[in-house]
PDB file of C-alpha atoms in Angstrom:
ATOM      1  CA  ARG A   1      -0.074  -0.283   0.175  1.00  0.00           C
ATOM      2  CA  GLN A   2       1.468   4.039  -0.597  1.00  0.00           C
ATOM      3  CA  ARG A   3       1.224   6.067   1.998  1.00  0.00           C
ATOM      4  CA  ASN A   4      -0.237   9.554   0.998  1.00  0.00           C
ATOM      5  CA  ALA A   5       2.489  11.952   1.185  1.00  0.00           C
ATOM      6  CA  ASN A   6       0.621  14.670   3.519  1.00  0.00           C
ATOM      7  CA  ALA A   7      -0.100  12.045   6.098  1.00  0.00           C
ATOM      8  CA  GLY A   8       2.360  12.419   9.565  1.00  0.00           C
ATOM      9  CA  PRO A   9       3.840   8.797  10.358  1.00  0.00           C
ATOM     10  CA  GLN A  10       1.536   7.140  11.746  1.00  0.00           C
ATOM     11  CA  ARG A  11       2.167   5.458  14.808  1.00  0.00           C
ATOM     12  CA  ARG A  12       1.247   2.084  16.270  1.00  0.00           C
ATOM     13  CA  ARG A  13      -0.205   0.994  19.012  1.00  0.00           C
ATOM     14  CA  GLY A  14       1.949  -1.464  20.850  1.00  0.00           C
ATOM     15  CA  ARG A  15       1.959  -3.458  24.262  1.00  0.00           C
ATOM     16  CA  ARG A  16       3.001   0.719  26.463  1.00  0.00           C
ATOM     17  CA  ASP A  17      -0.219   2.861  24.696  1.00  0.00           C
ATOM     18  CA  ASN A  18      -2.550  -0.126  26.279  1.00  0.00           C
ATOM     19  CA  ARG A  19      -0.059  -0.006  29.376  1.00  0.00           C
ATOM     20  CA  ASN A  20      -0.551   3.469  29.951  1.00  0.00           C
ATOM     21  CA  ARG A  21      -4.759   2.821  28.777  1.00  0.00           C
ATOM     22  CA  ASP A  22      -5.370   0.037  31.986  1.00  0.00           C
ATOM     23  CA  GLY A  23      -2.951   2.167  34.422  1.00  0.00           C
ATOM     24  CA  ASP A  24      -5.448   5.109  32.886  1.00  0.00           C
ATOM     25  CA  GLN A  25      -8.273   3.471  33.587  1.00  0.00           C
ATOM     26  CA  ASN A  26      -7.319   1.794  37.132  1.00  0.00           C
ATOM     27  CA  GLN A  27      -6.929   5.453  38.286  1.00  0.00           C
ATOM     28  CA  GLN A  28     -10.277   6.286  36.899  1.00  0.00           C
ATOM     29  CA  GLU A  29     -12.280   3.758  39.303  1.00  0.00           C
ATOM     30  CA  ALA A  30      -9.452   4.185  42.011  1.00  0.00           C
ATOM     31  CA  ARG A  31     -10.987   7.480  41.994  1.00  0.00           C
ATOM     32  CA  GLY A  32     -13.754   6.990  42.949  1.00  0.00           C
ATOM     33  CA  LYS A  33     -14.228   4.599  45.673  1.00  0.00           C
ATOM     34  CA  ARG A  34     -13.833   6.105  48.333  1.00  0.00           C
ATOM     35  CA  PRO A  35     -11.247   4.334  50.949  1.00  0.00           C
ATOM     36  CA  VAL A  36     -12.201   1.769  53.837  1.00  0.00           C
ATOM     37  CA  GLN A  37     -11.536   3.040  57.428  1.00  0.00           C
ATOM     38  CA  ASP A  38     -11.117   1.140  59.890  1.00  0.00           C
ATOM     39  CA  ASN A  39     -13.034   1.726  63.621  1.00  0.00           C
ATOM     40  CA  LYS A  40     -11.252  -0.801  65.223  1.00  0.00           C
ATOM     41  CA  PRO A  41     -10.178   0.443  68.720  1.00  0.00           C
ATOM     42  CA  MET A  42      -6.328   1.482  68.234  1.00  0.00           C
ATOM     43  CA  ILE A  43      -4.887  -1.372  71.046  1.00  0.00           C
ATOM     44  CA  VAL A  44      -2.192   0.701  73.821  1.00  0.00           C
ATOM     45  CA  SER A  45       0.572  -1.493  75.636  1.00  0.00           C
ATOM     46  CA  ARG A  46       3.283  -0.453  77.994  1.00  0.00           C
ATOM     47  CA  VAL A  47       5.805  -2.962  79.488  1.00  0.00           C
ATOM     48  CA  ILE A  48       5.277  -3.798  83.324  1.00  0.00           C
ATOM     49  CA  SER A  49       9.016  -5.163  83.934  1.00  0.00           C
ATOM     50  CA  VAL A  50      11.444  -7.824  81.693  1.00  0.00           C
ATOM     51  CA  GLY A  51      13.790 -10.180  83.120  1.00  0.00           C
ATOM     52  CA  LYS A  52      16.465 -13.303  82.627  1.00  0.00           C
ATOM     53  CA  VAL A  53      15.369 -16.194  84.260  1.00  0.00           C
ATOM     54  CA  SER A  54      16.660 -19.368  83.985  1.00  0.00           C
ATOM     55  CA  ASN A  55      16.156 -23.180  84.231  1.00  0.00           C
ATOM     56  CA  GLN A  56      17.435 -26.049  86.069  1.00  0.00           C
ATOM     57  CA  THR A  57      17.714 -29.101  83.408  1.00  0.00           C
ATOM     58  CA  ALA A  58      19.502 -32.480  82.911  1.00  0.00           C
ATOM     59  CA  ALA A  59      22.120 -30.273  80.768  1.00  0.00           C
ATOM     60  CA  GLY A  60      22.873 -27.520  82.478  1.00  0.00           C
ATOM     61  CA  LYS A  61      20.507 -24.259  83.556  1.00  0.00           C
ATOM     62  CA  VAL A  62      18.730 -22.154  80.442  1.00  0.00           C
ATOM     63  CA  GLY A  63      18.137 -19.213  79.511  1.00  0.00           C
ATOM     64  CA  SER A  64      14.933 -17.256  79.022  1.00  0.00           C
ATOM     65  CA  TYR A  65      14.125 -13.926  79.177  1.00  0.00           C
ATOM     66  CA  ARG A  66       9.897 -12.990  81.277  1.00  0.00           C
ATOM     67  CA  ALA A  67       7.869  -9.851  80.278  1.00  0.00           C
ATOM     68  CA  LEU A  68       5.094  -8.620  81.830  1.00  0.00           C
ATOM     69  CA  VAL A  69       2.721  -6.009  78.861  1.00  0.00           C
ATOM     70  CA  VAL A  70      -0.209  -4.161  79.989  1.00  0.00           C
ATOM     71  CA  CYS A  71      -2.459  -3.170  77.568  1.00  0.00           C
ATOM     72  CA  GLY A  72      -6.064  -1.191  76.867  1.00  0.00           C
ATOM     73  CA  ASN A  73      -8.385   0.490  74.092  1.00  0.00           C
ATOM     74  CA  ARG A  74      -8.946   3.576  76.407  1.00  0.00           C
ATOM     75  CA  MET A  75     -12.630   3.269  76.249  1.00  0.00           C
ATOM     76  CA  GLY A  76     -13.509   0.776  78.878  1.00  0.00           C
ATOM     77  CA  ALA A  77     -11.565  -2.963  78.751  1.00  0.00           C
ATOM     78  CA  GLY A  78      -7.988  -3.781  79.386  1.00  0.00           C
ATOM     79  CA  GLY A  79      -5.441  -6.558  80.465  1.00  0.00           C
ATOM     80  CA  PHE A  80      -2.579  -7.884  81.404  1.00  0.00           C
ATOM     81  CA  GLY A  81       0.311 -11.035  80.200  1.00  0.00           C
ATOM     82  CA  VAL A  82       3.204 -13.063  81.224  1.00  0.00           C
ATOM     83  CA  GLY A  83       5.089 -14.034  77.891  1.00  0.00           C
ATOM     84  CA  ARG A  84       8.407 -15.454  77.207  1.00  0.00           C
ATOM     85  CA  GLY A  85      10.754 -16.494  75.042  1.00  0.00           C
ATOM     86  CA  ASP A  86      14.585 -16.552  73.664  1.00  0.00           C
ATOM     87  CA  GLU A  87      14.863 -13.374  73.357  1.00  0.00           C
ATOM     88  CA  VAL A  88      13.591  -9.855  74.217  1.00  0.00           C
ATOM     89  CA  LYS A  89      11.526  -9.119  71.606  1.00  0.00           C
ATOM     90  CA  GLN A  90      10.017 -12.764  71.577  1.00  0.00           C
ATOM     91  CA  ALA A  91       9.248 -12.441  75.548  1.00  0.00           C
ATOM     92  CA  LEU A  92       6.847  -9.921  74.728  1.00  0.00           C
ATOM     93  CA  ASN A  93       5.214 -10.457  71.728  1.00  0.00           C
ATOM     94  CA  ASP A  94       3.907 -13.721  73.981  1.00  0.00           C
ATOM     95  CA  ALA A  95       3.339 -11.055  76.636  1.00  0.00           C
ATOM     96  CA  LEU A  96       0.934  -8.654  74.276  1.00  0.00           C
ATOM     97  CA  ARG A  97      -0.366 -11.997  72.488  1.00  0.00           C
ATOM     98  CA  LYS A  98      -2.501 -12.907  75.650  1.00  0.00           C
ATOM     99  CA  ALA A  99      -2.417  -9.011  77.303  1.00  0.00           C
ATOM    100  CA  GLU A 100      -4.573  -8.803  73.814  1.00  0.00           C
ATOM    101  CA  ARG A 101      -6.208 -12.238  74.911  1.00  0.00           C
ATOM    102  CA  ASP A 102      -7.553 -11.304  77.237  1.00  0.00           C
ATOM    103  CA  LEU A 103      -8.825  -8.457  77.546  1.00  0.00           C
ATOM    104  CA  VAL A 104     -11.665  -7.735  81.084  1.00  0.00           C
ATOM    105  CA  PRO A 105     -13.602  -4.548  80.636  1.00  0.00           C
ATOM    106  CA  VAL A 106     -14.492  -2.379  83.074  1.00  0.00           C
ATOM    107  CA  ASP A 107     -17.636   0.485  83.715  1.00  0.00           C
ATOM    108  CA  PHE A 108     -16.431   3.936  84.270  1.00  0.00           C
ATOM    109  CA  SER A 109     -18.411   7.269  85.067  1.00  0.00           C
ATOM    110  CA  PRO A 110     -18.487   9.401  81.818  1.00  0.00           C
ATOM    111  CA  GLU A 111     -15.814  11.511  83.332  1.00  0.00           C
ATOM    112  CA  GLY A 112     -13.250   9.246  83.589  1.00  0.00           C
ATOM    113  CA  SER A 113     -13.394   8.003  87.350  1.00  0.00           C
ATOM    114  CA  LEU A 114     -14.511   5.023  89.568  1.00  0.00           C
ATOM    115  CA  TYR A 115     -18.282   4.564  90.916  1.00  0.00           C
ATOM    116  CA  HIS A 116     -16.530   3.589  94.177  1.00  0.00           C
ATOM    117  CA  ASP A 117     -13.697   2.738  96.161  1.00  0.00           C
ATOM    118  CA  VAL A 118     -12.557  -0.833  95.901  1.00  0.00           C
ATOM    119  CA  VAL A 119      -9.780  -2.506  97.460  1.00  0.00           C
ATOM    120  CA  GLY A 120      -7.447  -6.095  95.840  1.00  0.00           C
ATOM    121  CA  LYS A 121      -5.217  -8.466  97.252  1.00  0.00           C
ATOM    122  CA  HIS A 122      -2.639 -10.932  95.450  1.00  0.00           C
ATOM    123  CA  ASN A 123       0.091 -12.670  97.454  1.00  0.00           C
ATOM    124  CA  ASN A 124       0.954 -10.646 100.221  1.00  0.00           C
ATOM    125  CA  ILE A 125       0.189  -7.106  98.030  1.00  0.00           C
ATOM    126  CA  LYS A 126      -3.204  -5.367  99.025  1.00  0.00           C
ATOM    127  CA  VAL A 127      -4.089  -2.491  96.218  1.00  0.00           C
ATOM    128  CA  LEU A 128      -6.504   0.495  97.150  1.00  0.00           C
ATOM    129  CA  MET A 129      -8.018   2.926  94.657  1.00  0.00           C
ATOM    130  CA  ARG A 130     -10.499   5.143  95.203  1.00  0.00           C
ATOM    131  CA  SER A 131     -13.297   7.530  93.305  1.00  0.00           C
ATOM    132  CA  SER A 132     -12.690  11.072  92.912  1.00  0.00           C
ATOM    133  CA  GLY A 133     -16.320  11.627  92.282  1.00  0.00           C
ATOM    134  CA  ASN A 134     -17.552  14.686  90.736  1.00  0.00           C
ATOM    135  CA  HIS A 135     -14.141  17.037  91.622  1.00  0.00           C
ATOM    136  CA  PRO A 136     -11.494  15.782  88.748  1.00  0.00           C
ATOM    137  CA  ARG A 137      -8.079  15.215  89.992  1.00  0.00           C
ATOM    138  CA  GLY A 138      -6.298  13.290  87.826  1.00  0.00           C
ATOM    139  CA  ILE A 139      -4.759  10.179  88.386  1.00  0.00           C
ATOM    140  CA  LYS A 140      -2.231   9.839  91.575  1.00  0.00           C
ATOM    141  CA  ALA A 141      -0.448   6.835  91.734  1.00  0.00           C
ATOM    142  CA  GLY A 142       2.565   4.673  91.618  1.00  0.00           C
ATOM    143  CA  LYS A 143       3.860   3.617  87.712  1.00  0.00           C
ATOM    144  CA  ILE A 144       2.732   0.704  87.632  1.00  0.00           C
ATOM    145  CA  VAL A 145      -1.097   1.838  88.407  1.00  0.00           C
ATOM    146  CA  ARG A 146      -0.636   4.376  86.825  1.00  0.00           C
ATOM    147  CA  CYS A 147       0.072   2.508  83.382  1.00  0.00           C
ATOM    148  CA  VAL A 148      -2.981   0.104  84.038  1.00  0.00           C
ATOM    149  CA  LEU A 149      -5.542   3.224  84.285  1.00  0.00           C
ATOM    150  CA  GLU A 150      -4.143   4.887  82.281  1.00  0.00           C
ATOM    151  CA  CYS A 151      -4.701   1.512  79.478  1.00  0.00           C
ATOM    152  CA  ILE A 152      -7.982   1.322  80.444  1.00  0.00           C
ATOM    153  CA  GLY A 153      -8.777   4.698  79.905  1.00  0.00           C
ATOM    154  CA  ILE A 154      -9.569   6.329  83.412  1.00  0.00           C
ATOM    155  CA  ARG A 155      -8.750   9.059  84.168  1.00  0.00           C
ATOM    156  CA  HIS A 156      -9.473  10.368  87.884  1.00  0.00           C
ATOM    157  CA  CYS A 157      -8.216   7.704  90.595  1.00  0.00           C
ATOM    158  CA  THR A 158      -5.781   8.018  93.521  1.00  0.00           C
ATOM    159  CA  SER A 159      -4.394   4.270  94.316  1.00  0.00           C
ATOM    160  CA  LYS A 160      -2.680   3.513  97.300  1.00  0.00           C
ATOM    161  CA  ILE A 161      -0.367   0.032  97.569  1.00  0.00           C
ATOM    162  CA  LEU A 162      -1.515  -0.650 101.340  1.00  0.00           C
ATOM    163  CA  THR A 163       1.735  -3.254 102.071  1.00  0.00           C
ATOM    164  CA  LYS A 164       5.330  -2.797 101.425  1.00  0.00           C
ATOM    165  CA  GLY A 165       5.705  -5.679  99.087  1.00  0.00           C
ATOM    166  CA  LYS A 166       7.502  -4.260  95.416  1.00  0.00           C
ATOM    167  CA  ASN A 167       6.478  -7.395  92.804  1.00  0.00           C
ATOM    168  CA  PRO A 168       4.661  -6.134  89.803  1.00  0.00           C
ATOM    169  CA  TYR A 169       3.781  -9.087  89.241  1.00  0.00           C
ATOM    170  CA  SER A 170       1.064  -9.550  91.982  1.00  0.00           C
ATOM    171  CA  ILE A 171       0.775  -5.761  91.693  1.00  0.00           C
ATOM    172  CA  VAL A 172      -0.126  -5.935  88.571  1.00  0.00           C
ATOM    173  CA  GLN A 173      -2.723  -8.859  89.832  1.00  0.00           C
ATOM    174  CA  ALA A 174      -4.007  -6.893  92.882  1.00  0.00           C
ATOM    175  CA  VAL A 175      -4.796  -4.170  90.140  1.00  0.00           C
ATOM    176  CA  PHE A 176      -6.827  -6.132  88.221  1.00  0.00           C
ATOM    177  CA  ASN A 177      -8.709  -7.929  91.242  1.00  0.00           C
ATOM    178  CA  ALA A 178      -9.300  -4.631  92.161  1.00  0.00           C
ATOM    179  CA  LEU A 179     -10.855  -3.564  88.704  1.00  0.00           C
ATOM    180  CA  GLY A 180     -13.119  -6.955  88.167  1.00  0.00           C
ATOM    181  CA  LYS A 181     -15.082  -6.107  91.913  1.00  0.00           C
ATOM    182  CA  HIS A 182     -16.085  -2.531  90.492  1.00  0.00           C
ATOM    183  CA  HIS A 183     -19.688  -2.631  89.196  1.00  0.00           C
ATOM    184  CA  HIS A 184     -22.248   0.014  87.930  1.00  0.00           C
ATOM    185  CA  PRO A 185     -24.467   1.346  89.504  1.00  0.00           C
ATOM    186  CA  ASP A 186     -27.133   0.164  88.112  1.00  0.00           C
ATOM    187  CA  GLU A 187     -26.086  -3.406  88.760  1.00  0.00           C
ATOM    188  CA  PHE A 188     -26.185  -2.674  92.365  1.00  0.00           C
ATOM    189  CA  ALA A 189     -29.578  -1.416  92.604  1.00  0.00           C
ATOM    190  CA  LEU A 190     -30.721  -4.323  90.219  1.00  0.00           C
ATOM    191  CA  SER A 191     -29.067  -6.972  92.531  1.00  0.00           C
ATOM    192  CA  ARG A 192     -30.975  -4.696  95.806  1.00  0.00           C
ATOM    193  CA  GLY A 193     -34.219  -4.145  94.548  1.00  0.00           C
ATOM    194  CA  ARG A 194     -34.022  -0.945  94.797  1.00  0.00           C
ATOM    195  CA  LYS A 195     -33.863   2.539  92.337  1.00  0.00           C
ATOM    196  CA  ILE A 196     -30.621   4.563  91.700  1.00  0.00           C
ATOM    197  CA  VAL A 197     -31.716   7.660  93.630  1.00  0.00           C
ATOM    198  CA  ARG A 198     -33.228   5.738  97.013  1.00  0.00           C
ATOM    199  CA  LEU A 199     -29.815   3.373  96.810  1.00  0.00           C
ATOM    200  CA  TYR A 200     -27.642   6.803  97.007  1.00  0.00           C
ATOM    201  CA  THR A 201     -29.492   8.992  99.008  1.00  0.00           C
TER     202      THR A 201
END
């Protein structure tokens, strides 16, 4: 075939043109779609303790690491876990996985305070947690208790350890023991068969 002399060079459509066309089409389709938003609450974790332990076997002492991690969603749920591993990272991951698996719900007021005072005990540790009521005072507690309360979402609480023990594992379990005894006012009213107004007046 003879080409027209006035016509310019013809452009051949190859694979490159098809790729550009497909890419433009994909971009147009992506613009029309809205990104999927993940509404899952974010889990916040705090490392309480990390230490090296050893196990006596027939072959000798075998060393490993043990970690204590506390986590929560800051919306009324928290948990703790103890993990072990040959390395620190493995122990932390194991503890975090156990803490996320065993989350415990905790009720607190819209102001971020407990409804009433609670006392928890584990081994030789005894922890007292007081409600701030209608007077927000912030968190007045030690480092370990503060980490637990912040992960759960409690913003106003006064705590004190009534014994001389300093074992972090016992302190964390005593705090969760105390929070397990904390109940919503509706539960008290329902259990006693009375109205909330008469119950607190």
